[in-house]
mmCIF file of C-alpha atoms in Angstrom:
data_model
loop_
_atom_site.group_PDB
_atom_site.id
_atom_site.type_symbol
_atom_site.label_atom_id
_atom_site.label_comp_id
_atom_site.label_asym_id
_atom_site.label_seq_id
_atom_site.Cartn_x
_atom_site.Cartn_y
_atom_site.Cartn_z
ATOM 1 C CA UNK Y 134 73.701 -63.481 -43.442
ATOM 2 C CA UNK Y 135 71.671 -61.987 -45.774
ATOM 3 C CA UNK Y 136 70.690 -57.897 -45.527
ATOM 4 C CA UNK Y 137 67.764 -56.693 -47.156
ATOM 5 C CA UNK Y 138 67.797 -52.959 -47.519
ATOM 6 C CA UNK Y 139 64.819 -50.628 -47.393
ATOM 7 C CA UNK Y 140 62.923 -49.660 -50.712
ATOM 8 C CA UNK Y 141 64.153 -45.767 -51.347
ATOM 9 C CA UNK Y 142 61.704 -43.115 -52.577
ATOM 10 C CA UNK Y 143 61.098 -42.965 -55.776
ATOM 11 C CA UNK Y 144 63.236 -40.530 -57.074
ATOM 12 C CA UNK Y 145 65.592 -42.490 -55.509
ATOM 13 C CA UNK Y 146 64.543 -45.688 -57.528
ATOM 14 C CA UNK Y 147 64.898 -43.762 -60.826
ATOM 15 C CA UNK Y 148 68.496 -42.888 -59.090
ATOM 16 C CA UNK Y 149 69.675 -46.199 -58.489
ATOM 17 C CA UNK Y 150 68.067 -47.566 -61.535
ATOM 18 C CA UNK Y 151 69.821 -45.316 -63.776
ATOM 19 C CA UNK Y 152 72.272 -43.447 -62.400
ATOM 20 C CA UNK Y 153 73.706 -44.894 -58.941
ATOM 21 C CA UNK Y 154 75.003 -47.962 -57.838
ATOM 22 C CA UNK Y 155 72.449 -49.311 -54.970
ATOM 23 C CA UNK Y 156 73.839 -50.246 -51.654
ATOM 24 C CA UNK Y 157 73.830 -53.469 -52.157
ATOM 25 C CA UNK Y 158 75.727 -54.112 -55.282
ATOM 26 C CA UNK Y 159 78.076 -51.307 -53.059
ATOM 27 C CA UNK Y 160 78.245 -53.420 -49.631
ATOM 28 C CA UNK Y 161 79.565 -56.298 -52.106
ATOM 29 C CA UNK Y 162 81.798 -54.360 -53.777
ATOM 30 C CA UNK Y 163 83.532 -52.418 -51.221
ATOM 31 C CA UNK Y 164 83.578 -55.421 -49.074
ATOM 32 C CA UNK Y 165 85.845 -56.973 -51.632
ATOM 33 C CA UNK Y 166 87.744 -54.205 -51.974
ATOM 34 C CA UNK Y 167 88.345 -54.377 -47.928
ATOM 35 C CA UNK Y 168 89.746 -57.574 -48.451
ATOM 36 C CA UNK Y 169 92.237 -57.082 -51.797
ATOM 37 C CA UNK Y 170 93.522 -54.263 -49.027
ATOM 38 C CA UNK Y 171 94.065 -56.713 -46.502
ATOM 39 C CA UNK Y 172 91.019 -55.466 -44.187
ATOM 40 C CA UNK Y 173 89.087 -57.562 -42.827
ATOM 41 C CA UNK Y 174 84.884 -58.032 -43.460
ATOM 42 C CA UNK Y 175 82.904 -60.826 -43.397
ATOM 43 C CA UNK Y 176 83.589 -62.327 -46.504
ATOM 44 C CA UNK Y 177 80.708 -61.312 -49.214
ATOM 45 C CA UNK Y 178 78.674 -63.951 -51.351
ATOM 46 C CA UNK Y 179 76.704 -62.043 -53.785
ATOM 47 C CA UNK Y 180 73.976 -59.173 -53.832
ATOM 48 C CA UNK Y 181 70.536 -59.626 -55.413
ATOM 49 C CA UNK Y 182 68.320 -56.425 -56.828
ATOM 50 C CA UNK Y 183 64.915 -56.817 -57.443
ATOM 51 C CA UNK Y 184 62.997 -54.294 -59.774
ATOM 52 C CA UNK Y 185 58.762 -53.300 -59.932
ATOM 53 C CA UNK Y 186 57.904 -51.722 -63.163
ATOM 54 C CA UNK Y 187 61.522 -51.475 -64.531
ATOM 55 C CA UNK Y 188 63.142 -49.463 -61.598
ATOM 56 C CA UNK Y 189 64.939 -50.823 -58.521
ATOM 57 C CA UNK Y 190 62.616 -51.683 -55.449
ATOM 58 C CA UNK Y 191 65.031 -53.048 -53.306
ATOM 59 C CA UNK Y 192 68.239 -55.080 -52.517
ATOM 60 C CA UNK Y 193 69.730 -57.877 -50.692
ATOM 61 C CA UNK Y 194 73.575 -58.144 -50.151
ATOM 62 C CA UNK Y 195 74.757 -61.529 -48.605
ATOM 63 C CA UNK Y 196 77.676 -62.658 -46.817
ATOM 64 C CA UNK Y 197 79.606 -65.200 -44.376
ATOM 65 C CA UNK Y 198 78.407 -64.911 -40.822
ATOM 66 C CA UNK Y 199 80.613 -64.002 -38.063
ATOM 67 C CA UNK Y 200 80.242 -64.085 -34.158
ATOM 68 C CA UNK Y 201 82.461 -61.403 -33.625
ATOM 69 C CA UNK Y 202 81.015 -58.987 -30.638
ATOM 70 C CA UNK Y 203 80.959 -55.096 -31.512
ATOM 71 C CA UNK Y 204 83.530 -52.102 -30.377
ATOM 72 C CA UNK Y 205 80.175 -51.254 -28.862
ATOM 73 C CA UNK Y 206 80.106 -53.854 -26.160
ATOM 74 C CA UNK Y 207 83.672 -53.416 -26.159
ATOM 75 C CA UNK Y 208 83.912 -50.388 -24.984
ATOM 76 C CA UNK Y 209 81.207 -50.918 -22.220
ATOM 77 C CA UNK Y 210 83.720 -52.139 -19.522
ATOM 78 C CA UNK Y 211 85.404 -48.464 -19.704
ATOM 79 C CA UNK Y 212 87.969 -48.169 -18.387
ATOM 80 C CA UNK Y 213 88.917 -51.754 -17.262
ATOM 81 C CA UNK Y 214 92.739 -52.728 -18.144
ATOM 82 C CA UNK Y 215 91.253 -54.988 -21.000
ATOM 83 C CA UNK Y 216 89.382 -52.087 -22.477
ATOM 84 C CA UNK Y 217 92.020 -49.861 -22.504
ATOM 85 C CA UNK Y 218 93.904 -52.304 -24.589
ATOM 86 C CA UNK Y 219 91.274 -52.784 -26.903
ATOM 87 C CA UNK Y 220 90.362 -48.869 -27.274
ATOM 88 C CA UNK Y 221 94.159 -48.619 -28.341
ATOM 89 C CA UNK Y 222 94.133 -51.401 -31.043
ATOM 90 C CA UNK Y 223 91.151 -49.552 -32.138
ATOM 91 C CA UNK Y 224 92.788 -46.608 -32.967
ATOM 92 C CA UNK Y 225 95.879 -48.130 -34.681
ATOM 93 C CA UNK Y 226 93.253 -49.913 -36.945
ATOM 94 C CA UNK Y 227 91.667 -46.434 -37.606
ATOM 95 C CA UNK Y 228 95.125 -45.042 -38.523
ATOM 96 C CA UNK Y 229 95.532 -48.219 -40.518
ATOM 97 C CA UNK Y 230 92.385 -47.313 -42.317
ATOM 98 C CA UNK Y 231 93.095 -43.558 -42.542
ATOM 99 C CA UNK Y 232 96.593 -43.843 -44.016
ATOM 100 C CA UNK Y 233 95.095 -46.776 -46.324
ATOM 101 C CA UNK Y 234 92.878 -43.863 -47.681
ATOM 102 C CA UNK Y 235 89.720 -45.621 -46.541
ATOM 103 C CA UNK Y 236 86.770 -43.988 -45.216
ATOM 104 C CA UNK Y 237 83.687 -45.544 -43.553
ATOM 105 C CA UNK Y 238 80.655 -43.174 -43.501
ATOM 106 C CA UNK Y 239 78.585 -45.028 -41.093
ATOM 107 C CA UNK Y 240 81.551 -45.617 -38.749
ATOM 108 C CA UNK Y 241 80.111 -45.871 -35.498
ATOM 109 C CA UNK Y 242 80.785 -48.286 -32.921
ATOM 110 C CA UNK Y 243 78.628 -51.132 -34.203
ATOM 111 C CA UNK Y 244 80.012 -51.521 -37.279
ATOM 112 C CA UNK Y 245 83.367 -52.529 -36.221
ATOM 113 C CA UNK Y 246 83.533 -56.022 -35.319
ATOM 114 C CA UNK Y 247 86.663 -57.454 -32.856
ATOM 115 C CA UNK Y 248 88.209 -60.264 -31.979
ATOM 116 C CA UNK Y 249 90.922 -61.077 -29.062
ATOM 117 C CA UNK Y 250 93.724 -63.609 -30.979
ATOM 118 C CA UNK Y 251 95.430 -66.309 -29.177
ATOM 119 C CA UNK Y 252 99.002 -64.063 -29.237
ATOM 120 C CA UNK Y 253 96.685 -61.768 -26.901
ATOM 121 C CA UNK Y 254 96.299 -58.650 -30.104
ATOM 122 C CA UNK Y 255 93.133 -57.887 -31.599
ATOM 123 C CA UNK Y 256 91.670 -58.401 -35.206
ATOM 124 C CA UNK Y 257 88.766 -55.932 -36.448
ATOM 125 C CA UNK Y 258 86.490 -56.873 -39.080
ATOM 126 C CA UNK Y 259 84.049 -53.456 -40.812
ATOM 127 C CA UNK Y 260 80.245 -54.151 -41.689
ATOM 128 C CA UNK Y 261 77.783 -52.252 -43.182
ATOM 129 C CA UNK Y 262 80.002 -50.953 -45.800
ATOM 130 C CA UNK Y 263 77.729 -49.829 -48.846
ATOM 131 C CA UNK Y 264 78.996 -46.244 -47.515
ATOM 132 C CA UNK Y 265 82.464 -46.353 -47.867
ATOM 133 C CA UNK Y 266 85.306 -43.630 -49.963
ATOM 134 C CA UNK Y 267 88.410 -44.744 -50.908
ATOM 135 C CA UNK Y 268 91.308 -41.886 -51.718
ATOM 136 C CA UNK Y 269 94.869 -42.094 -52.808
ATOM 137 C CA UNK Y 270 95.242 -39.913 -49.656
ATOM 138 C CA UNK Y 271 93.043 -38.226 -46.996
ATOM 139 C CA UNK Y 272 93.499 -34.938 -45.431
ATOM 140 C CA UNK Y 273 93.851 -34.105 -42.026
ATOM 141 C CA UNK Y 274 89.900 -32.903 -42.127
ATOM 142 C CA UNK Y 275 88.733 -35.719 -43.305
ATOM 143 C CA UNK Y 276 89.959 -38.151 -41.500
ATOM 144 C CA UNK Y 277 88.909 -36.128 -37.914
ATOM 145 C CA UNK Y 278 85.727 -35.510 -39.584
ATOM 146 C CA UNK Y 279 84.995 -39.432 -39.583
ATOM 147 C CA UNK Y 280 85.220 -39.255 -35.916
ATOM 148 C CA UNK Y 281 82.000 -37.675 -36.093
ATOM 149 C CA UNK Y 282 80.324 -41.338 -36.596
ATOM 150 C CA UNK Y 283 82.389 -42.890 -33.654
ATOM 151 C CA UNK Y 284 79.438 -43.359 -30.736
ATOM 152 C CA UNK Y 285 81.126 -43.595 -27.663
ATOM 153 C CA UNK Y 286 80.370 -41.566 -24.166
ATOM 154 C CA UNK Y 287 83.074 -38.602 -24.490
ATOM 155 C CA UNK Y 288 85.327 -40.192 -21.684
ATOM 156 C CA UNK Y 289 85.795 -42.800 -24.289
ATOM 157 C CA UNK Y 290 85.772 -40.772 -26.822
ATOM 158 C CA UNK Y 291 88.358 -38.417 -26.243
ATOM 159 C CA UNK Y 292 90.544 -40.561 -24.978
ATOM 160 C CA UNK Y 293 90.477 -42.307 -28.510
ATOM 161 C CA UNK Y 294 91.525 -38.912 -29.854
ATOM 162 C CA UNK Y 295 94.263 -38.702 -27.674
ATOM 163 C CA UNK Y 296 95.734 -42.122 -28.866
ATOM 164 C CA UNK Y 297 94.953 -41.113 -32.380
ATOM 165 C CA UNK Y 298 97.302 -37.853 -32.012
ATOM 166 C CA UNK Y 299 100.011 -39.413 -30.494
ATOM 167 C CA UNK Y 300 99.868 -42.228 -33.260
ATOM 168 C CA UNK Y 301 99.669 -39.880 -36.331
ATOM 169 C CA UNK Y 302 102.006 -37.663 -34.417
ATOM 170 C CA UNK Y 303 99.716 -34.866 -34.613
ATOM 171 C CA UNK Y 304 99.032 -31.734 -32.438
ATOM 172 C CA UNK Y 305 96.910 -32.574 -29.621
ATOM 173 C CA UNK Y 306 95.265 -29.674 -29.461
ATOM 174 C CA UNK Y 307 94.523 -29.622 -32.980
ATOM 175 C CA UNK Y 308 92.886 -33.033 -33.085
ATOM 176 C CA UNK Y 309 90.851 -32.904 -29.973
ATOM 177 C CA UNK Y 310 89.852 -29.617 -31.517
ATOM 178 C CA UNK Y 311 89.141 -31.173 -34.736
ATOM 179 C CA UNK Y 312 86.907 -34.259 -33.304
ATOM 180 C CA UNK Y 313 84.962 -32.493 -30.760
ATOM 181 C CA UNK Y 314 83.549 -30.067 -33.617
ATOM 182 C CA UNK Y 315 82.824 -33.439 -34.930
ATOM 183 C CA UNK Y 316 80.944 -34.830 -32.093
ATOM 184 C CA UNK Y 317 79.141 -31.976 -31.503
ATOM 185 C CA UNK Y 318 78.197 -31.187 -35.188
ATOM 186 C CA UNK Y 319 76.115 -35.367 -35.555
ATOM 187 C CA UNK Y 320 75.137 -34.455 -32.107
ATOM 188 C CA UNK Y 321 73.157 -31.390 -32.668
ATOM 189 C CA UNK Y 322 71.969 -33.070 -35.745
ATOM 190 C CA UNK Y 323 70.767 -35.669 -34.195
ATOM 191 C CA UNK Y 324 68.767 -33.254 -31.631
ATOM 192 C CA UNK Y 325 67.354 -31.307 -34.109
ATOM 193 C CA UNK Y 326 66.011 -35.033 -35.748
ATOM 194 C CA UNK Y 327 64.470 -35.925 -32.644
ATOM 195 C CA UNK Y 328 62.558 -32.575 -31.921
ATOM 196 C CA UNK Y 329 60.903 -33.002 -35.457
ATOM 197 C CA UNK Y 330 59.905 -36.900 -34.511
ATOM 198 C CA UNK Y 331 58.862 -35.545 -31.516
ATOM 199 C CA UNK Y 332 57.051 -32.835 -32.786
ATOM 200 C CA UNK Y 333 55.195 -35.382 -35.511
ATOM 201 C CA UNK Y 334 54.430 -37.727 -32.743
ATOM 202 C CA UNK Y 335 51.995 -34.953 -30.968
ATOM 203 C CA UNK Y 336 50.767 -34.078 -34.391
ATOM 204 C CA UNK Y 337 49.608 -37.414 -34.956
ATOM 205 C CA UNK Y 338 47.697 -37.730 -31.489
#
């Protein structure tokens, strides 16, 4: 699989030319950081940056492929037995993760890949990971914060914060408290995003 990533502005080329890693070089890196951690990622092959007038234009990062399907179908059969199940191995993952002192900025629903093993437990493999933070340790606000990314319907969605409180062995309260600020915080970014598209649309007509 090979990913080819947009070319950036170009302050941003003089950025990742000089000054900042590009995504690339991070997807590979991180990704192979995953694995020395024992998390799983389709495993990387290389990452290739190409330059135009001696700054970065853009970048390809390469990997293994993998069939897996995404949390996001997974979660579509809400709340059939079988999801449940899987919604719960999701969350010990994300506790895995948490307590690892691994964060995934873009960590929405899509970018968690799963697979059902033969002993009936599931396996979950991250993509996209050029956006990634690793800590010795995370706070309780950060790792609620990272909720924020998780795109599920709030039925779904709070029901994974309920499983997350009773595994951290946190106040309930606290953390449904916590993620919903989340939620609602990307969501009324996004709606103020799509009232300027919208608004550029009619300009343009």
């Amino acid at each position: 699989v090979v990913k080819r990533y947009k070319t950036p502005t170009a302050f941003n080329r003089v950025v990742y030319t000089f000054l900042r890693s590009t995504k690339a070089e991070r997807a590979y890196r991180y990704a192979l950081r995953l694995t020395e951690m024992g998390f799983d990622t389709p495993a990387p092959v290389g990452y290739v940056e190409m330059k135009s007038g001696g700054l970065f234009k853009t970048g390809y990062f390469i990997s293994l492929n993998t069939d897996c399907p995404s949390m996001a179908e997974g979660v579509a059969r809400y709340p059939e037995p079988e999801t449940l199940a899987l919604t719960e191995a999701f969350m010990r993952f994300t506790v895995e993760l948490h307590e690892a002192g691994v964060l995934h900025n873009d960590y929405n629903l899509a970018n968690i890949l799963y697979r059902r093993q033969e002993d009936g437990t599931y396996r979950f493999s991250l993509i996209d990971n050029n956006r990634m933070r690793f800590a010795r340790r995370l706070s309780r606000r950060a790792c609620l914060d990272n909720f924020r990314f998780i795109n599920a319907e709030w039925p779904v969605y709070l029901h994974m914060a309920l499983l997350y409180a009773g595994l951290r062995g946190w106040s309930v309260p606290g953390v449904l408290r916590g993620v919903v600020e989340a939620k609602m915080h990307i969501e009324r970014k996004l709606a103020v995003k799509r009232k300027l598209l919208g608004f550029f649309r009619c300009g343009r007509r």
